[in-house]
C-alpha cells in the first residue's frame, strides 16, 4: 500500500490481475455487493480439495444452503446450547495440560485442542471413547490442509499436481468415508441435525469444511493472540470479586480480532465491470480484501496501531461492522456465534488459572 500510495491498488497475483482493497469503507462496499457484481473466488483454486460446500457456492445454491444451515448456527439453537458441556470440558483440559508442563508451544497446543473440539462438536466424537479414530482424523485433516497450501498455482496444468496435493485428495476421500459413517449412525447432536437440514451429499461436503484444519487454525490463532498479548491488557481488572467482567473481555477480544485477524481476508471475482471505493474493476478481475489493512485504516479507527480495548466500550453494531475478522455482508461467517460462544466459555478458565 505504501508503494502504491493508496489503500486500493492493482497487482498481478496467482497469475491473475487482482485488485487489493485495504480501505475499510471499500471492503464493506465489496462484501455487501449491492449490485451482485461478484462471485466467491475460492472455487478456482480449492474446489477439488474441499468439494461443494457453502464457501464454494454462489447465487441461489449458496442462498439455499445458508438458509438450511442458518438455524444450526444461531445463538439460541439447541444445537449450540448442547455444545456448552463439550466446550467446558475442552477448556478445562486445555488449562490442565498447560499447567502440567514446564513450557508449551501455545499455538500448537491450542490447535490440537481446538481440532479435537471441532471433531467433538461437528461429528459427535468423544475423544476419550475413540482415541484412535480421533488420532486418525487429526492426521488426515493435517494432510488435507497441506494439500490446500500446496495447490499448484496453475490448475490448467494438471501434470504439475504436487504429491502433497494428491495426498490431500486421498485424505479428503478418507475423511469423507468417516463422515459418511458418522452421519449414517448419528441419532443426536450436530450430525443428526445437519442430516435433517441438508441432503446427504451436502451434509457430507459441509461437514468436511467444518472439521477441516481451517477452523481450528483460526480459533487457535485467536486464542494464541489473546494469551500472547496479555501484557497489554492484564493491568485491567478482568476479574472482579471472583467474577469475570464479560463486557471488558468482549472489548479485549474485539481489539485482538482487529489487530490480529486469523485470515488475511478473502477473495472475490468480478462477474461484471464495476466500481469499488471509486476504483474501476473490469469483468473477471479478482479482488482480495485485506482485513488486517482495513482494520488499521485510520479513517475507521483512530490510533489504529495502538491496542485500545476501550475503543469498543459502548460501541454500536455499526462500529462492529468495521471489523472483517468474520468477513461481512450476506456471505459473512456462519460460525461466528459459535466462535464467540467458544471464546467466552473457554477464556474465563484460562484467564483465572493461567494469568
Ligand atoms: C475463529 C474462527 C473463524 C474465523 C476467523 C472465520 C472467518 C471467516 C471469514 C473471514 C469468512 C468470510 C470469507 C469471505 O468473505 O470470503 C468466513 C466464512 C465462513 N465461515 Fe468462518 N470463521 C471461523 C470459524 C468458523 C466456524 C466455527 C464455522 C462453522 C463450523 C465457519 C464456517 C464458515 C462458512 C461456512 C463460511 C462461508 C459462508 C458463505 O460463504 O456464505 N467458520 N469465515
Coordinates of C-alpha atoms in Angstrom, one line a residue, residues 18 35 58 83 87 98 136 149 192 196 202 207 218 245 254 272 277 295 302 311-312 316 326:
X18 CA -6.0 -8.6 -8.9
X35 CA -25.4 -4.9 -7.3
X58 CA -22.7 -18.9 -5.4
X83 CA -22.1 -27.5 22.9
X87 CA -16.6 -26.6 25.3
X98 CA -0.8 -26.1 30.1
X136 CA -6.6 -40.8 12.6
X149 CA -1.3 -24.9 0.8
X192 CA -28.2 -35.7 13.4
X196 CA -32.1 -33.4 8.7
X202 CA -24.4 -31.6 1.0
X207 CA -19.1 -31.3 7.4
X218 CA -8.4 -19.7 13.1
X245 CA -16.1 -8.8 33.6
X254 CA -12.7 -7.3 19.6
X272 CA -19.3 -7.8 -14.4
X277 CA -14.2 2.6 -3.5
X295 CA -8.7 -2.8 10.5
X302 CA -8.2 6.5 15.2
X311 CA -12.5 1.9 21.9
X312 CA -15.1 -0.9 21.9
X316 CA -22.7 0.3 18.3
X326 CA -15.5 -12.9 10.1

